[in-house]
Tab-separated table of C-alpha atoms in Angstrom:
chain	number	residue	atom	x	y	z
A	12	UNK	CA	-41.429	-25.955	118.908
A	13	UNK	CA	-44.705	-27.441	119.541
A	14	UNK	CA	-44.561	-31.265	121.030
A	15	UNK	CA	-46.803	-33.767	121.743
A	16	UNK	CA	-46.191	-36.929	124.033
A	17	UNK	CA	-48.691	-39.860	124.396
A	18	UNK	CA	-48.156	-42.400	127.258
A	19	UNK	CA	-48.359	-45.662	127.823
A	20	UNK	CA	-46.966	-46.536	124.192
A	21	UNK	CA	-49.168	-49.650	124.728
A	22	UNK	CA	-51.675	-50.411	126.952
A	23	UNK	CA	-53.313	-54.080	127.409
A	24	UNK	CA	-56.702	-54.157	129.301
A	25	UNK	CA	-59.081	-56.453	130.263
A	26	UNK	CA	-62.847	-56.397	129.071
A	27	UNK	CA	-64.738	-53.863	131.564
A	28	UNK	CA	-61.250	-52.467	133.132
A	29	UNK	CA	-61.425	-48.918	132.920
A	30	UNK	CA	-58.230	-46.787	132.467
A	31	UNK	CA	-56.928	-43.501	131.397
A	32	UNK	CA	-54.722	-42.679	127.972
A	33	UNK	CA	-52.135	-39.617	128.698
A	34	UNK	CA	-50.969	-36.846	126.236
A	35	UNK	CA	-48.845	-34.133	127.346
A	36	UNK	CA	-48.143	-31.019	125.464
A	37	UNK	CA	-46.042	-27.704	124.844
A	38	UNK	CA	-47.580	-25.225	122.452
A	39	UNK	CA	-47.570	-21.529	121.486
A	40	UNK	CA	-50.900	-21.027	121.644
A	41	UNK	CA	-53.603	-23.593	121.670
A	42	UNK	CA	-56.281	-23.621	118.840
A	43	UNK	CA	-57.222	-27.175	119.607
A	44	UNK	CA	-56.382	-30.442	120.611
A	45	UNK	CA	-57.565	-33.529	118.812
A	46	UNK	CA	-58.054	-37.132	119.241
A	47	UNK	CA	-58.428	-39.632	116.561
A	48	UNK	CA	-58.865	-43.305	116.763
A	49	UNK	CA	-56.697	-45.649	113.985
A	50	UNK	CA	-57.544	-49.123	113.477
A	51	UNK	CA	-54.994	-51.404	111.692
A	52	UNK	CA	-54.882	-50.555	107.984
A	53	UNK	CA	-57.253	-47.394	108.257
A	54	UNK	CA	-56.650	-43.691	108.081
A	55	UNK	CA	-57.213	-42.295	111.717
A	56	UNK	CA	-60.878	-41.263	113.023
A	57	UNK	CA	-61.929	-38.114	114.281
A	58	UNK	CA	-63.225	-38.516	117.888
A	59	UNK	CA	-62.880	-35.029	119.848
A	60	UNK	CA	-62.073	-31.555	120.285
A	61	UNK	CA	-60.949	-29.549	122.823
A	62	UNK	CA	-60.586	-26.187	122.866
A	63	UNK	CA	-59.655	-24.479	126.429
A	64	UNK	CA	-58.728	-25.936	129.662
A	65	UNK	CA	-61.503	-27.262	131.579
A	66	UNK	CA	-63.519	-28.729	128.733
A	67	UNK	CA	-64.450	-32.157	128.900
A	68	UNK	CA	-66.281	-34.403	125.857
A	69	UNK	CA	-67.845	-37.845	125.881
A	70	UNK	CA	-68.744	-40.272	123.435
A	71	UNK	CA	-70.091	-43.761	124.435
A	72	UNK	CA	-67.281	-45.047	126.946
A	73	UNK	CA	-64.911	-42.415	125.938
A	74	UNK	CA	-64.211	-38.891	127.737
A	75	UNK	CA	-61.692	-36.542	126.915
A	76	UNK	CA	-60.519	-33.951	129.317
A	77	UNK	CA	-57.963	-31.084	128.793
A	78	UNK	CA	-55.654	-28.910	130.936
A	79	UNK	CA	-52.721	-26.240	130.097
A	80	UNK	CA	-50.253	-29.132	129.861
A	81	UNK	CA	-52.044	-32.741	129.187
A	82	UNK	CA	-55.159	-34.346	128.133
A	83	UNK	CA	-56.600	-37.516	129.310
A	84	UNK	CA	-58.689	-39.824	127.330
A	85	UNK	CA	-60.533	-42.248	130.057
A	86	UNK	CA	-61.748	-45.428	128.780
A	87	UNK	CA	-64.906	-46.768	130.908
A	88	UNK	CA	-65.692	-50.170	130.922
A	89	UNK	CA	-64.179	-50.974	127.428
A	90	UNK	CA	-64.872	-53.863	124.929
A	91	UNK	CA	-62.999	-55.483	122.814
A	92	UNK	CA	-63.984	-53.100	119.820
A	93	UNK	CA	-62.637	-50.583	121.484
A	94	UNK	CA	-58.978	-51.457	120.948
A	95	UNK	CA	-57.098	-49.552	118.164
A	96	UNK	CA	-54.112	-46.580	118.439
A	97	UNK	CA	-55.552	-43.692	119.759
A	98	UNK	CA	-53.627	-40.314	118.739
A	99	UNK	CA	-53.775	-37.059	119.984
A	100	UNK	CA	-52.537	-33.892	118.165
A	101	UNK	CA	-52.570	-29.999	118.936
A	102	UNK	CA	-53.155	-27.142	116.519
A	103	UNK	CA	-51.129	-23.781	117.358
A	104	UNK	CA	-51.176	-20.429	115.532
A	105	UNK	CA	-49.697	-22.291	112.669
A	106	UNK	CA	-53.026	-23.667	112.060
A	107	UNK	CA	-50.899	-27.436	111.356
A	108	UNK	CA	-51.697	-30.365	113.401
A	109	UNK	CA	-48.515	-32.059	115.265
A	110	UNK	CA	-49.416	-35.465	116.466
A	111	UNK	CA	-47.918	-37.707	119.123
A	112	UNK	CA	-46.760	-41.307	118.652
A	113	UNK	CA	-49.920	-42.600	119.798
A	114	UNK	CA	-50.722	-45.292	122.370
A	115	UNK	CA	-51.834	-49.130	121.356
A	116	UNK	CA	-54.998	-49.909	123.227
A	117	UNK	CA	-55.687	-53.843	123.146
A	118	UNK	CA	-58.787	-55.052	125.278
A	119	UNK	CA	-58.933	-58.669	126.003
A	120	UNK	CA	-61.998	-60.397	126.344
B	13	UNK	CA	-70.668	-42.100	101.309
B	14	UNK	CA	-68.764	-38.515	101.938
B	15	UNK	CA	-65.212	-38.847	102.426
B	16	UNK	CA	-61.549	-38.703	100.940
B	17	UNK	CA	-60.209	-41.538	98.428
B	18	UNK	CA	-56.765	-41.923	97.871
B	19	UNK	CA	-55.228	-44.347	95.394
B	20	UNK	CA	-53.906	-46.371	95.117
B	21	UNK	CA	-53.888	-48.031	98.079
B	22	UNK	CA	-50.215	-49.744	97.837
B	23	UNK	CA	-47.724	-49.908	95.391
B	24	UNK	CA	-43.875	-51.308	95.269
B	25	UNK	CA	-41.901	-48.610	93.316
B	26	UNK	CA	-38.394	-49.199	92.218
B	27	UNK	CA	-35.635	-46.731	93.365
B	28	UNK	CA	-35.125	-43.551	90.961
B	29	UNK	CA	-39.166	-43.359	89.513
B	30	UNK	CA	-41.578	-40.941	89.433
B	31	UNK	CA	-45.025	-41.514	91.162
B	32	UNK	CA	-48.054	-39.424	92.040
B	33	UNK	CA	-50.296	-40.574	94.926
B	34	UNK	CA	-53.715	-39.459	94.490
B	35	UNK	CA	-56.307	-37.665	96.999
B	36	UNK	CA	-60.136	-36.654	96.013
B	37	UNK	CA	-62.240	-35.689	98.746
B	38	UNK	CA	-66.094	-34.748	97.926
B	39	UNK	CA	-66.750	-32.624	101.137
B	40	UNK	CA	-66.012	-29.237	99.598
B	41	UNK	CA	-63.242	-28.902	102.261
B	42	UNK	CA	-60.787	-25.766	101.325
B	43	UNK	CA	-57.923	-27.057	103.046
B	44	UNK	CA	-56.131	-30.688	102.281
B	45	UNK	CA	-52.804	-32.074	103.879
B	46	UNK	CA	-50.340	-34.725	103.087
B	47	UNK	CA	-48.727	-36.839	105.875
B	48	UNK	CA	-46.404	-39.861	106.212
B	49	UNK	CA	-46.523	-42.058	109.155
B	50	UNK	CA	-43.609	-44.078	110.315
B	51	UNK	CA	-43.304	-46.356	113.064
B	52	UNK	CA	-41.519	-44.572	116.032
B	53	UNK	CA	-42.096	-41.138	114.221
B	54	UNK	CA	-46.039	-40.973	114.029
B	55	UNK	CA	-47.554	-38.428	111.736
B	56	UNK	CA	-45.482	-35.929	109.973
B	57	UNK	CA	-46.856	-33.327	107.580
B	58	UNK	CA	-45.095	-32.736	104.329
B	59	UNK	CA	-47.091	-30.393	103.013
B	60	UNK	CA	-50.748	-28.559	102.803
B	61	UNK	CA	-52.899	-26.515	100.739
B	62	UNK	CA	-55.140	-23.923	102.602
B	63	UNK	CA	-57.429	-23.792	99.490
B	64	UNK	CA	-57.144	-24.113	95.690
B	65	UNK	CA	-54.421	-22.561	93.688
B	66	UNK	CA	-52.046	-22.282	97.651
B	67	UNK	CA	-49.524	-24.935	98.603
B	68	UNK	CA	-47.367	-24.866	101.424
B	69	UNK	CA	-44.564	-26.845	103.067
B	70	UNK	CA	-45.051	-28.803	106.180
B	71	UNK	CA	-42.353	-30.572	108.433
B	72	UNK	CA	-40.840	-33.112	105.994
B	73	UNK	CA	-41.219	-31.254	102.128
B	74	UNK	CA	-38.042	-32.708	100.794
B	75	UNK	CA	-38.273	-34.685	97.660
B	76	UNK	CA	-42.000	-34.117	97.526
B	77	UNK	CA	-44.367	-31.846	95.563
B	78	UNK	CA	-47.746	-31.099	95.649
B	79	UNK	CA	-50.390	-29.001	93.595
B	80	UNK	CA	-53.791	-27.788	94.124
B	81	UNK	CA	-55.851	-26.963	90.584
B	82	UNK	CA	-59.393	-27.180	92.149
B	83	UNK	CA	-60.773	-27.507	95.267
B	84	UNK	CA	-61.332	-31.778	95.163
B	85	UNK	CA	-58.152	-32.960	94.139
B	86	UNK	CA	-54.570	-32.813	95.780
B	87	UNK	CA	-51.712	-35.208	94.506
B	88	UNK	CA	-48.308	-35.782	95.936
B	89	UNK	CA	-45.592	-36.214	93.682
B	90	UNK	CA	-42.516	-37.911	94.361
B	91	UNK	CA	-40.071	-36.840	91.040
B	92	UNK	CA	-37.409	-39.489	92.015
B	93	UNK	CA	-38.273	-42.172	94.878
B	94	UNK	CA	-35.694	-43.078	97.299
B	95	UNK	CA	-35.501	-46.126	99.699
B	96	UNK	CA	-36.272	-43.629	102.745
B	97	UNK	CA	-39.757	-42.387	101.171
B	98	UNK	CA	-40.668	-45.875	102.004
B	99	UNK	CA	-43.718	-45.100	104.490
B	100	UNK	CA	-47.625	-44.995	104.553
B	101	UNK	CA	-48.700	-41.741	103.112
B	102	UNK	CA	-52.627	-40.146	104.518
B	103	UNK	CA	-54.270	-37.202	102.904
B	104	UNK	CA	-56.594	-35.352	105.195
B	105	UNK	CA	-58.900	-32.606	104.660
B	106	UNK	CA	-60.754	-29.462	106.735
B	107	UNK	CA	-63.504	-27.275	106.015
B	108	UNK	CA	-60.597	-24.639	106.618
B	109	UNK	CA	-57.401	-24.536	107.931
B	110	UNK	CA	-58.275	-23.307	111.485
B	111	UNK	CA	-59.558	-24.759	114.808
B	112	UNK	CA	-61.242	-27.453	112.668
B	113	UNK	CA	-60.788	-31.249	112.988
B	114	UNK	CA	-59.293	-32.833	110.092
B	115	UNK	CA	-60.623	-36.369	108.087
B	116	UNK	CA	-58.342	-38.750	106.652
B	117	UNK	CA	-58.319	-41.107	104.134
B	118	UNK	CA	-57.326	-44.575	104.459
B	119	UNK	CA	-53.749	-44.103	103.168
B	120	UNK	CA	-51.370	-45.495	100.718
B	121	UNK	CA	-48.981	-47.978	101.476
B	122	UNK	CA	-45.516	-46.949	99.564
B	123	UNK	CA	-42.261	-49.294	99.289
B	124	UNK	CA	-39.394	-48.170	97.351
B	125	UNK	CA	-36.763	-50.692	96.641
């Protein structure tokens, strides 16, 4: 059974304080690992797809990396507008996404 | 703006009533999905459709039904609502079912009393 575990559950940072969010997974044949951002009262917004170990993707202050067992979402010099819940999901041969429970990130000015 | 439209945005419903949540996409995506999101449990797949005319069961399909008469619409029906179906429901779509990101609507907040 595919499983995704995200840590920490919640993270509070000061503006400019860089950190990383973790997504550990077990899957039978990874077809893709996806990162989403979710703001309160909104649907998840797609950020990145990673397909193979060693792959990296960047967008503004965010960088996602992938190994065979986990993915990290690195946030560099975050701003208050980066506050959101970040979701990780994996897709296996079943073609359906399995989501982690998310990390709630708060950036204080 | 292209995307997914869900309706209603919120609803309070008496237990035992029938309810249909609507989902329409204008991106001409083949695959569509319904999820529910509950505190502590994350997003869980209810039903999916890889293409018009076909549907499949997800992780938590009991008490829900779907239909896919055309590419754009994917309604979710609760035949006889129960309090445990209180949740936020999200519809999503992707170009195909494989290896591609899903794009989500803003959800329907449903309370069953």
